[in-house]
């Protein structure tokens, strides 16, 4: 149509502007800052690859990476796993479907901070819910947030938070499978278990792949849970909290930016690997 | 003849019963999981009506005589009302900007053919890989330089930028399914592009606008990381930043903490219950596939 070009530019410009100013420019500025040694915003000195060299010898960063990977493992196994099991079950029942769908989604809408505080109350040594419960059965109290348990303790709310999200995604994918597949399976006399493992799961494989990728990239962003529950102490430091501490607490913007770039590269790498490993042909009905 | 019929009858019955057991197991598992999502909420709300001592000593007991001292404290001492207002202003501001800018961009991307469109799409998909961590320092610097730090815009702008990609992709996906005939008819009637957007595309795309707005609202309202950095002054602090503050300052006042968590959670849950339909729908439309 006539004059379309004007509208194309006009309509795209505001979005492009705000994303350039608050996303692309800062991203490249971070890249730039990662080559500087800084204290605050004003004292800045070019140091070349020094920050990156530090990156590879930084034991704390290595630990944070390992902790992040451990949480990632729990997230893939339990978050995605539980979501898949729940979706299969709900797909197989006839009553109360929408009730379960609504209720399972509850934690997703709640802020990670609120959930974290809730778990602070659960894990409290003297008065927490868990130790209260143990006391009921005359079992000795447990230090839930010591070196041994803390990482698992912060993983539980992290996993629990988003199960409902992936559950709904899986359920949606399942509802898109044409019913004649199931009718054919029924005629063949295939059991419900076989139907799930041989039919449903292979058919939603592409969605499982998407969800695993989302889970992996999502875990890199974990921040609230660790920050509120342990502030990264007792072996729970993750990449998010470490970056925050370096950049905002220590005011070391140069190295903080380097850590951030490392996180991006790490995330992209993991996503690519996941995509490779889980490669499957897209199924269209 | 008769015996065969009886046999058949029996096998059928056995089959039916086995089916029932497995169904029962399914319901039990599902109900157990729903308890994990419901009980903690009940626990926290229940404890918000107790004095701290009772929370500590007997957190399981149901508070038949609710006390409101925690709620009073929350509003008087830690000024939770102020944080509510801050949160709402900033989150609604973000939602509004994201829908407006994202809607316009999505309209162009879904309905126009022009050079560079594929490039824009590739850039958008790549943008999904940029986490807030990778932009936070320069944005912080920018906000300080423009004196936007610790103002409502100081959170609205970065969050708008952060959520735009998602919203644009989702809305564009929906808009591309709108039939071309509608557009042509509107054009015949003398609509220009802006009118077409406002009068045709926005109303038709209402479901996707609704689901996108819910997600953007949720992510904005719940985002602690940005709040800690960009708007940490008391007068602009949103509710999640206040919660974080409470845990370090009043960590021993369990009643108050329970109340603060309840106050943060309950409104979102109520809204969610009313609009959960749209959330499911938004996800159904392949929303989060980006």
Coordinates of C-alpha atoms in Angstrom, one line a residue:
Chain A
X1 CA 0.0 0.0 0.0
X2 CA 1.0 3.6 -0.5
X3 CA 2.9 5.2 2.3
X4 CA 3.6 1.9 4.0
X5 CA 7.2 2.6 4.3
X6 CA 6.4 5.6 6.6
X7 CA 4.3 3.4 8.8
X8 CA 6.9 0.6 8.9
X9 CA 9.5 3.0 10.2
X10 CA 7.1 4.9 12.5
X11 CA 5.8 1.7 14.2
X12 CA 9.1 0.0 14.6
X13 CA 11.0 3.0 15.8
X14 CA 9.8 3.3 19.4
X15 CA 10.4 -0.4 20.1
X16 CA 13.8 -0.3 18.4
X17 CA 14.8 2.8 20.2
X18 CA 14.0 1.5 23.7
X19 CA 15.6 -1.8 23.0
X20 CA 18.7 -0.2 21.6
X21 CA 19.1 2.1 24.5
X22 CA 18.3 -0.3 27.3
X23 CA 19.4 -3.7 25.8
X24 CA 21.7 -3.6 22.9
X25 CA 23.8 -0.6 23.8
X26 CA 24.3 -1.9 27.4
X27 CA 25.1 -5.3 26.2
X28 CA 27.9 -4.1 24.0
X29 CA 29.0 -1.7 26.7
X30 CA 29.3 -4.6 29.0
X31 CA 31.5 -6.3 26.5
X32 CA 33.6 -3.2 26.3
X33 CA 33.7 -2.8 30.1
X34 CA 35.0 -6.4 30.4
X35 CA 38.3 -5.2 29.1
X36 CA 38.7 -2.6 31.8
X37 CA 39.6 -2.5 35.4
X38 CA 37.2 -0.3 37.2
X39 CA 36.3 1.1 40.6
X40 CA 32.9 2.7 40.3
X41 CA 32.1 4.5 37.2
X42 CA 34.9 7.0 37.1
X43 CA 38.1 5.2 37.6
X44 CA 38.6 3.1 34.5
X45 CA 41.8 1.5 33.0
X46 CA 42.2 -0.6 30.0
X47 CA 43.6 -4.0 30.9
X48 CA 43.1 -6.1 27.8
X49 CA 42.4 -9.7 28.5
X50 CA 43.3 -9.5 32.2
X51 CA 39.7 -9.9 33.4
X52 CA 39.3 -13.0 31.2
X53 CA 42.5 -14.5 32.6
X54 CA 41.2 -13.9 36.0
X55 CA 38.0 -15.6 35.0
X56 CA 39.8 -18.8 34.3
X57 CA 41.7 -18.8 37.6
X58 CA 38.8 -17.6 39.8
X59 CA 38.0 -20.5 42.1
X60 CA 34.9 -18.9 43.4
X61 CA 33.6 -18.5 39.9
X62 CA 34.4 -22.1 39.2
X63 CA 32.4 -23.1 42.3
X64 CA 29.5 -20.9 41.3
X65 CA 29.5 -22.5 37.9
X66 CA 29.4 -26.0 39.5
X67 CA 26.6 -25.0 41.8
X68 CA 24.6 -23.6 38.9
X69 CA 25.2 -26.8 37.0
X70 CA 24.0 -28.9 40.0
X71 CA 20.8 -26.9 40.3
X72 CA 20.4 -27.2 36.5
X73 CA 20.6 -31.0 36.8
X74 CA 17.9 -31.0 39.5
X75 CA 15.8 -28.7 37.4
X76 CA 16.1 -30.9 34.3
X77 CA 15.4 -34.1 36.2
X78 CA 12.8 -33.0 38.7
X79 CA 11.2 -29.8 37.3
X80 CA 10.8 -31.1 33.8
X81 CA 10.3 -34.7 35.0
X82 CA 7.6 -33.9 37.5
X83 CA 5.9 -31.6 35.0
X84 CA 5.9 -34.4 32.5
X85 CA 4.5 -37.0 34.9
X86 CA 1.8 -34.6 36.1
X87 CA 0.9 -33.7 32.5
X88 CA 0.6 -37.4 31.5
X89 CA -1.6 -38.1 34.6
X90 CA -3.9 -35.1 34.0
X91 CA -4.1 -36.0 30.4
X92 CA -5.4 -39.4 31.4
X93 CA -8.1 -38.4 33.8
X94 CA -11.5 -37.1 33.0
X95 CA -12.6 -35.2 36.1
X96 CA -11.1 -32.2 38.0
X97 CA -8.7 -31.5 35.1
X98 CA -9.1 -27.7 35.2
X99 CA -8.8 -27.8 39.0
X100 CA -5.4 -29.4 38.9
X101 CA -4.4 -27.1 36.0
X102 CA -5.2 -24.0 38.0
X103 CA -3.7 -25.2 41.3
X104 CA -0.5 -26.5 39.8
X105 CA 0.1 -23.1 38.3
X106 CA -0.1 -21.3 41.6
X107 CA 3.6 -21.1 42.4
X108 CA 4.5 -19.8 39.0
X109 CA 2.6 -16.5 39.6
X110 CA 4.2 -16.0 43.0
X111 CA 7.4 -14.0 43.2
X112 CA 10.5 -15.9 43.8
X113 CA 11.2 -13.6 46.6
X114 CA 8.0 -14.4 48.5
X115 CA 8.6 -18.1 47.9
X116 CA 12.1 -17.7 49.2
X117 CA 10.9 -16.0 52.4
X118 CA 8.4 -18.8 52.8
X119 CA 11.2 -21.3 52.7
X120 CA 13.3 -19.2 55.0
X121 CA 10.5 -19.8 57.5
X122 CA 10.4 -23.5 56.6
X123 CA 14.2 -24.0 57.0
X124 CA 14.7 -22.0 60.2
X125 CA 16.6 -24.1 62.7
X126 CA 14.8 -23.1 65.9
X127 CA 11.3 -22.5 64.8
X128 CA 10.9 -23.5 61.1
X129 CA 8.2 -25.7 59.8
X130 CA 10.5 -28.6 59.0
X131 CA 12.1 -28.9 62.4
X132 CA 8.7 -28.4 64.0
X133 CA 7.6 -31.4 62.0
X134 CA 10.6 -33.4 63.1
X135 CA 10.1 -32.5 66.7
X136 CA 6.6 -33.9 66.4
X137 CA 8.1 -37.3 65.7
X138 CA 10.9 -36.8 68.3
X139 CA 13.6 -36.6 65.6
X140 CA 16.6 -34.4 66.2
X141 CA 16.5 -31.0 64.5
X142 CA 18.4 -30.6 61.3
X143 CA 20.5 -27.7 60.1
X144 CA 18.9 -27.4 56.7
X145 CA 21.1 -24.6 55.5
X146 CA 24.6 -25.9 56.4
X147 CA 27.3 -26.7 53.9
X148 CA 26.0 -30.1 53.3
X149 CA 22.4 -29.4 52.7
X150 CA 22.2 -25.7 51.6
X151 CA 22.4 -26.2 47.9
X152 CA 19.7 -28.8 47.9
X153 CA 17.7 -26.7 50.2
X154 CA 17.7 -23.7 47.7
X155 CA 17.1 -26.1 44.8
X156 CA 13.8 -27.3 46.2
X157 CA 11.9 -24.0 45.9
X158 CA 13.7 -23.3 42.6
X159 CA 12.4 -26.6 41.2
X160 CA 9.0 -26.3 42.7
X161 CA 8.4 -22.7 41.5
X162 CA 8.2 -23.5 37.7
X163 CA 6.9 -27.1 37.6
X164 CA 3.4 -25.7 36.8
X165 CA 4.6 -23.7 33.9
X166 CA 6.2 -26.7 32.1
X167 CA 3.2 -28.8 33.1
X168 CA 0.9 -26.5 31.2
X169 CA 3.2 -26.5 28.2
X170 CA 3.2 -30.3 28.1
X171 CA -0.5 -30.6 28.6
X172 CA -1.1 -28.2 25.8
X173 CA 1.2 -30.1 23.5
X174 CA -0.6 -33.3 24.4
X175 CA -4.0 -31.8 23.7
X176 CA -2.8 -31.0 20.2
X177 CA -2.2 -34.7 19.3
X178 CA -5.0 -35.8 17.1
X179 CA -7.3 -38.3 18.8
X180 CA -7.3 -40.8 15.9
X181 CA -3.8 -41.8 17.0
X182 CA -5.2 -42.8 20.3
X183 CA -8.1 -44.5 18.8
X184 CA -5.8 -46.6 16.6
X185 CA -3.8 -47.5 19.7
X186 CA -6.9 -48.5 21.5
X187 CA -7.9 -50.8 18.6
X188 CA -4.5 -52.4 18.8
X189 CA -5.1 -53.0 22.4
X190 CA -2.1 -51.1 23.7
X191 CA -1.8 -50.5 27.4
X192 CA -2.0 -47.1 28.9
X193 CA 1.6 -47.2 29.9
X194 CA 2.8 -48.2 26.5
X195 CA 0.5 -45.6 25.0
X196 CA 2.3 -43.0 27.0
X197 CA 5.9 -44.1 26.4
X198 CA 5.5 -45.1 22.7
X199 CA 3.0 -42.5 21.5
X200 CA 2.5 -39.5 23.7
X201 CA 6.1 -38.8 24.7
X202 CA 7.6 -39.3 21.2
X203 CA 4.9 -37.1 19.8
X204 CA 5.7 -34.2 22.1
X205 CA 9.4 -34.7 21.9
X206 CA 9.9 -31.3 20.2
X207 CA 8.1 -29.6 23.1
X208 CA 10.2 -31.5 25.7
X209 CA 13.2 -30.2 23.9
X210 CA 12.0 -26.6 24.0
X211 CA 11.2 -27.0 27.7
X212 CA 14.6 -28.4 28.5
X213 CA 16.2 -25.5 26.7
X214 CA 14.0 -23.1 28.6
X215 CA 14.9 -24.8 31.9
X216 CA 18.6 -24.6 31.1
X217 CA 18.6 -21.0 30.2
X218 CA 16.2 -20.2 33.0
X219 CA 18.5 -21.8 35.6
X220 CA 21.3 -19.4 34.6
X221 CA 19.0 -16.6 35.8
X222 CA 18.5 -18.0 39.2
X223 CA 19.0 -15.2 41.7
X224 CA 16.2 -14.6 44.2
X225 CA 16.1 -18.0 45.7
X226 CA 19.8 -18.1 46.5
X227 CA 20.0 -14.4 47.4
X228 CA 17.1 -14.5 49.9
X229 CA 17.6 -17.9 51.4
X230 CA 21.4 -18.1 51.9
X231 CA 22.9 -15.0 50.1
X232 CA 25.2 -17.4 48.4
X233 CA 26.8 -18.7 51.7
X234 CA 27.5 -22.3 52.6
X235 CA 28.3 -23.4 49.1
X236 CA 25.3 -22.0 47.3
X237 CA 26.9 -19.2 45.3
X238 CA 25.5 -19.3 41.8
X239 CA 26.5 -17.3 38.8
X240 CA 23.7 -14.8 39.2
X241 CA 24.6 -13.9 42.8
X242 CA 28.3 -14.0 42.1
X243 CA 27.9 -11.5 39.3
X244 CA 25.7 -9.3 41.5
X245 CA 28.3 -9.4 44.3
X246 CA 31.2 -8.5 42.0
X247 CA 29.5 -5.8 40.1
X248 CA 27.1 -4.2 42.7
X249 CA 28.5 -5.0 46.1
X250 CA 32.2 -4.7 45.2
X251 CA 31.5 -2.0 42.6
X252 CA 33.9 -3.8 40.3
X253 CA 32.0 -3.2 37.1
X254 CA 34.8 -4.4 34.8
X255 CA 35.1 -7.8 36.3
X256 CA 31.3 -8.0 36.9
X257 CA 30.7 -7.4 33.3
X258 CA 33.3 -10.1 32.4
X259 CA 31.3 -12.5 34.6
X260 CA 28.1 -11.5 32.8
X261 CA 29.6 -12.1 29.4
X262 CA 30.8 -15.4 30.6
X263 CA 27.2 -16.2 31.7
X264 CA 25.9 -15.3 28.2
X265 CA 28.5 -17.4 26.4
X266 CA 27.9 -20.3 28.9
X267 CA 24.2 -20.1 28.3
X268 CA 24.4 -20.0 24.6
X269 CA 26.8 -22.9 24.6
X270 CA 24.6 -25.0 26.9
X271 CA 21.5 -24.2 24.7
X272 CA 23.4 -25.3 21.6
X273 CA 24.6 -28.5 23.2
X274 CA 21.1 -29.3 24.4
X275 CA 19.7 -28.6 21.0
X276 CA 22.3 -30.9 19.4
X277 CA 21.8 -33.7 21.9
X278 CA 18.0 -33.6 21.7
X279 CA 17.8 -33.1 18.0
X280 CA 14.6 -34.4 16.5
X281 CA 12.5 -33.7 13.5
X282 CA 9.6 -31.4 14.1
X283 CA 6.3 -33.3 13.9
X284 CA 3.4 -31.8 12.1
X285 CA 0.0 -33.4 12.1
Chain B
X1 CA -24.4 -70.9 26.1
X2 CA -24.8 -69.6 29.6
X3 CA -21.4 -70.4 31.1
X4 CA -19.6 -68.5 28.3
X5 CA -21.5 -65.4 29.0
X6 CA -20.7 -65.5 32.7
X7 CA -17.1 -65.9 31.9
X8 CA -17.1 -62.9 29.7
X9 CA -18.9 -60.9 32.3
X10 CA -16.2 -61.8 34.8
X11 CA -13.3 -60.7 32.7
X12 CA -14.9 -57.5 32.0
X13 CA -15.4 -56.8 35.6
X14 CA -11.8 -57.6 36.5
X15 CA -10.6 -55.2 33.8
X16 CA -12.9 -52.5 35.0
X17 CA -11.6 -52.8 38.6
X18 CA -8.0 -52.7 37.5
X19 CA -8.7 -49.6 35.6
X20 CA -10.2 -48.0 38.6
X21 CA -7.2 -48.7 40.8
X22 CA -4.8 -47.1 38.4
X23 CA -7.2 -44.1 38.1
X24 CA -7.3 -43.8 41.9
X25 CA -3.5 -43.8 42.0
X26 CA -3.4 -41.0 39.5
X27 CA -5.8 -38.9 41.5
X28 CA -3.9 -39.6 44.6
X29 CA -0.6 -38.5 43.0
X30 CA -2.2 -35.4 41.5
X31 CA -3.9 -34.5 44.8
X32 CA -0.6 -34.9 46.7
X33 CA 1.1 -32.5 44.3
X34 CA -1.7 -30.0 44.6
X35 CA -1.2 -30.1 48.3
X36 CA 2.4 -29.0 47.9
X37 CA 1.1 -25.9 46.1
X38 CA -1.9 -25.2 48.3
X39 CA -0.6 -26.1 51.8
X40 CA 2.3 -23.7 51.9
X41 CA 0.0 -20.8 51.0
X42 CA -2.5 -21.8 53.6
X43 CA 0.4 -22.2 56.2
X44 CA 1.7 -18.7 55.5
X45 CA -1.7 -17.0 55.5
X46 CA -2.7 -18.9 58.6
X47 CA 0.5 -17.8 60.4
X48 CA 0.1 -14.2 59.4
X49 CA -2.8 -14.1 61.9
X50 CA -0.7 -15.2 64.8
X51 CA 1.7 -13.4 67.0
X52 CA 5.3 -14.3 66.4
X53 CA 5.5 -16.5 69.5
X54 CA 2.7 -18.7 68.2
X55 CA 4.2 -18.9 64.8
X56 CA 7.4 -20.2 66.4
X57 CA 5.8 -22.6 68.9
X58 CA 2.9 -23.9 67.0
X59 CA 2.9 -23.1 63.3
X60 CA 0.5 -25.9 62.4
X61 CA -2.3 -24.9 64.7
X62 CA -5.1 -23.1 62.9
X63 CA -5.6 -19.6 64.2
X64 CA -9.2 -19.6 65.3
X65 CA -8.7 -16.3 67.0
X66 CA -6.9 -14.3 64.3
X67 CA -4.9 -11.3 65.6
X68 CA -4.3 -8.5 63.2
X69 CA -1.3 -7.0 64.9
X70 CA 1.0 -8.1 62.1
X71 CA -1.1 -6.5 59.5
X72 CA -1.1 -3.3 61.5
X73 CA 2.7 -3.5 61.8
X74 CA 3.0 -4.2 58.1
X75 CA 1.2 -1.0 57.2
X76 CA 2.5 1.3 59.9
X77 CA 6.0 0.1 60.6
X78 CA 7.3 -1.1 57.2
X79 CA 4.9 0.9 55.1
X80 CA 3.9 -1.9 52.9
X81 CA 1.1 0.2 51.3
X82 CA 3.7 2.5 49.7
X83 CA 5.5 -0.5 48.2
X84 CA 2.2 -1.8 46.8
X85 CA 1.6 1.5 45.1
X86 CA 5.1 1.6 43.7
X87 CA 4.9 -2.0 42.5
X88 CA 1.6 -1.3 40.8
X89 CA 2.7 1.9 39.1
X90 CA 5.9 0.4 37.8
X91 CA 4.4 -2.9 36.7
X92 CA 1.4 -1.3 35.0
X93 CA 3.6 1.2 33.4
X94 CA 5.8 -1.6 32.0
X95 CA 2.8 -3.6 30.8
X96 CA 1.3 -0.5 29.0
X97 CA 4.6 0.4 27.3
X98 CA 5.3 -3.2 26.3
X99 CA 1.9 -3.7 24.8
X100 CA 1.9 -0.4 23.0
X101 CA 5.4 -0.7 21.5
X102 CA 5.3 -4.4 21.1
X103 CA 1.9 -4.3 19.5
X104 CA 3.0 -1.7 17.0
X105 CA 6.2 -3.6 16.1
X106 CA 4.3 -6.9 16.0
X107 CA 1.7 -5.4 13.6
X108 CA 4.4 -4.3 11.2
X109 CA 6.3 -7.6 11.5
X110 CA 3.3 -9.8 10.9
X111 CA 1.5 -7.8 8.2
X112 CA 4.1 -6.1 6.1
X113 CA 6.7 -7.4 3.7
X114 CA 9.9 -5.5 3.6
X115 CA 13.6 -6.0 3.2
X116 CA 15.3 -6.8 6.5
X117 CA 12.4 -8.4 8.1
X118 CA 14.1 -11.8 8.5
X119 CA 17.1 -10.0 10.0
X120 CA 14.8 -8.3 12.5
X121 CA 13.4 -11.7 13.5
X122 CA 16.9 -13.2 13.9
X123 CA 17.9 -10.3 16.0
X124 CA 14.8 -10.7 18.2
X125 CA 15.5 -14.4 18.7
X126 CA 19.1 -13.6 19.6
X127 CA 17.9 -11.0 22.0
X128 CA 16.1 -13.7 24.1
X129 CA 19.6 -14.9 25.0
X130 CA 20.6 -11.6 26.7
X131 CA 20.0 -11.9 30.4
X132 CA 19.5 -8.9 32.7
X133 CA 22.9 -9.6 34.2
X134 CA 24.6 -8.7 30.9
X135 CA 23.1 -5.2 30.7
X136 CA 22.7 -4.2 34.3
X137 CA 25.9 -2.2 34.8
X138 CA 25.6 0.1 31.8
X139 CA 21.9 0.6 32.3
X140 CA 22.6 1.5 35.9
X141 CA 25.2 4.0 34.7
X142 CA 22.8 5.4 32.1
X143 CA 20.1 5.8 34.7
X144 CA 22.4 7.7 37.0
X145 CA 23.6 10.0 34.2
X146 CA 20.0 10.8 33.3
X147 CA 18.9 11.0 36.9
X148 CA 16.3 8.3 36.3
X149 CA 17.7 6.0 39.0
X150 CA 15.3 5.6 41.9
X151 CA 12.4 7.0 39.9
X152 CA 9.5 5.0 38.5
X153 CA 11.0 5.3 35.0
X154 CA 14.2 3.8 36.3
X155 CA 12.5 0.4 36.5
X156 CA 9.9 0.8 33.8
X157 CA 12.3 1.5 30.9
X158 CA 14.7 -1.4 31.5
X159 CA 11.9 -3.9 32.2
X160 CA 10.0 -2.7 29.1
X161 CA 13.2 -3.3 27.0
X162 CA 13.6 -6.7 28.7
X163 CA 10.1 -7.9 28.0
X164 CA 9.5 -6.4 24.5
X165 CA 11.1 -9.2 22.6
X166 CA 8.9 -11.8 24.1
X167 CA 5.7 -9.7 23.7
X168 CA 6.5 -8.7 20.1
X169 CA 7.1 -12.3 19.0
X170 CA 4.0 -13.6 20.7
X171 CA 1.7 -10.9 19.4
X172 CA 3.2 -11.1 15.9
X173 CA 2.5 -14.8 15.9
X174 CA -1.1 -14.2 16.7
X175 CA -1.6 -11.3 14.3
X176 CA -0.2 -13.2 11.4
X177 CA -3.2 -15.5 11.7
X178 CA -5.7 -12.7 11.1
X179 CA -7.2 -13.0 7.6
X180 CA -6.1 -10.6 5.0
X181 CA -9.6 -9.8 3.8
X182 CA -10.3 -7.9 7.0
X183 CA -7.4 -5.6 6.3
X184 CA -8.4 -5.1 2.7
X185 CA -12.0 -4.2 3.7
X186 CA -10.8 -1.7 6.2
X187 CA -8.5 -0.2 3.7
X188 CA -11.4 0.2 1.3
X189 CA -13.3 2.0 3.9
X190 CA -10.5 4.5 4.1
X191 CA -8.7 3.4 7.2
X192 CA -5.0 4.4 7.4
X193 CA -2.5 2.2 9.0
X194 CA -2.8 3.7 12.5
X195 CA -6.6 3.4 12.4
X196 CA -6.3 -0.1 11.1
X197 CA -4.1 -1.0 14.0
X198 CA -6.3 0.6 16.7
X199 CA -9.7 -0.4 15.3
X200 CA -9.0 -3.8 13.7
X201 CA -5.9 -5.4 15.0
X202 CA -6.0 -4.5 18.6
X203 CA -9.6 -5.6 19.2
X204 CA -9.1 -8.9 17.3
X205 CA -5.9 -9.6 19.1
X206 CA -7.3 -9.1 22.5
X207 CA -6.6 -12.6 23.8
X208 CA -3.0 -12.4 23.0
X209 CA -2.7 -8.9 24.4
X210 CA -4.3 -10.3 27.6
X211 CA -2.0 -13.2 28.0
X212 CA 1.1 -11.2 27.1
X213 CA 0.1 -8.6 29.6
X214 CA -0.3 -11.1 32.4
X215 CA 3.1 -12.5 31.8
X216 CA 4.8 -9.1 31.6
X217 CA 3.0 -8.0 34.7
X218 CA 4.0 -11.1 36.6
X219 CA 7.7 -10.9 35.5
X220 CA 7.8 -7.2 36.2
X221 CA 6.1 -7.4 39.6
X222 CA 8.3 -10.3 40.7
X223 CA 11.6 -9.1 39.4
X224 CA 13.9 -8.7 42.4
X225 CA 17.2 -8.3 40.6
X226 CA 16.4 -5.1 38.7
X227 CA 14.5 -3.7 41.7
X228 CA 17.5 -4.1 44.0
X229 CA 19.7 -2.2 41.6
X230 CA 17.6 0.5 39.9
X231 CA 15.0 1.4 42.5
X232 CA 16.3 0.7 46.0
X233 CA 15.3 3.9 47.7
X234 CA 12.5 3.6 50.2
X235 CA 10.1 5.9 48.4
X236 CA 10.1 4.0 45.1
X237 CA 11.0 0.5 46.3
X238 CA 8.6 -2.1 45.0
X239 CA 7.2 -4.8 47.2
X240 CA 9.7 -7.6 46.3
X241 CA 12.6 -5.3 47.3
X242 CA 10.8 -4.6 50.5
X243 CA 10.4 -8.3 51.2
X244 CA 14.1 -8.8 50.7
X245 CA 14.7 -5.9 53.1
X246 CA 12.4 -7.4 55.8
X247 CA 14.1 -10.7 55.8
X248 CA 17.4 -9.0 56.8
X249 CA 15.9 -6.5 59.2
X250 CA 13.0 -8.2 60.9
X251 CA 14.1 -11.7 60.3
X252 CA 13.1 -12.7 63.8
X253 CA 9.6 -11.3 63.6
X254 CA 8.0 -14.3 62.1
X255 CA 4.5 -13.0 62.3
X256 CA 5.4 -9.9 60.4
X257 CA 7.3 -11.9 57.8
X258 CA 4.3 -14.3 57.2
X259 CA 2.1 -11.3 56.8
X260 CA 4.4 -9.5 54.3
X261 CA 4.6 -12.7 52.2
X262 CA 0.8 -13.1 52.4
X263 CA 0.2 -9.5 51.4
X264 CA 2.6 -9.9 48.4
X265 CA 1.1 -13.2 47.3
X266 CA -2.6 -13.0 47.8
X267 CA -3.5 -10.2 45.4
X268 CA -1.6 -11.8 42.6
X269 CA -3.3 -15.1 43.3
X270 CA -6.7 -13.6 43.3
X271 CA -6.1 -11.9 40.0
X272 CA -4.6 -15.2 38.7
X273 CA -7.8 -17.1 39.7
X274 CA -9.9 -14.7 37.6
X275 CA -7.7 -14.7 34.6
X276 CA -6.1 -18.2 34.7
X277 CA -8.1 -19.0 31.6
X278 CA -6.1 -16.5 29.6
X279 CA -2.8 -17.7 30.9
X280 CA -3.6 -21.2 29.7
X281 CA -4.8 -19.8 26.5
X282 CA -1.7 -17.7 26.1
X283 CA 0.5 -20.7 26.6
X284 CA -1.7 -22.7 24.2
X285 CA -1.0 -20.3 21.4
X286 CA 2.6 -21.3 21.6
X287 CA 3.4 -18.2 23.5
X288 CA 6.6 -19.2 25.1
X289 CA 8.1 -21.1 22.3
X290 CA 10.5 -18.3 21.3

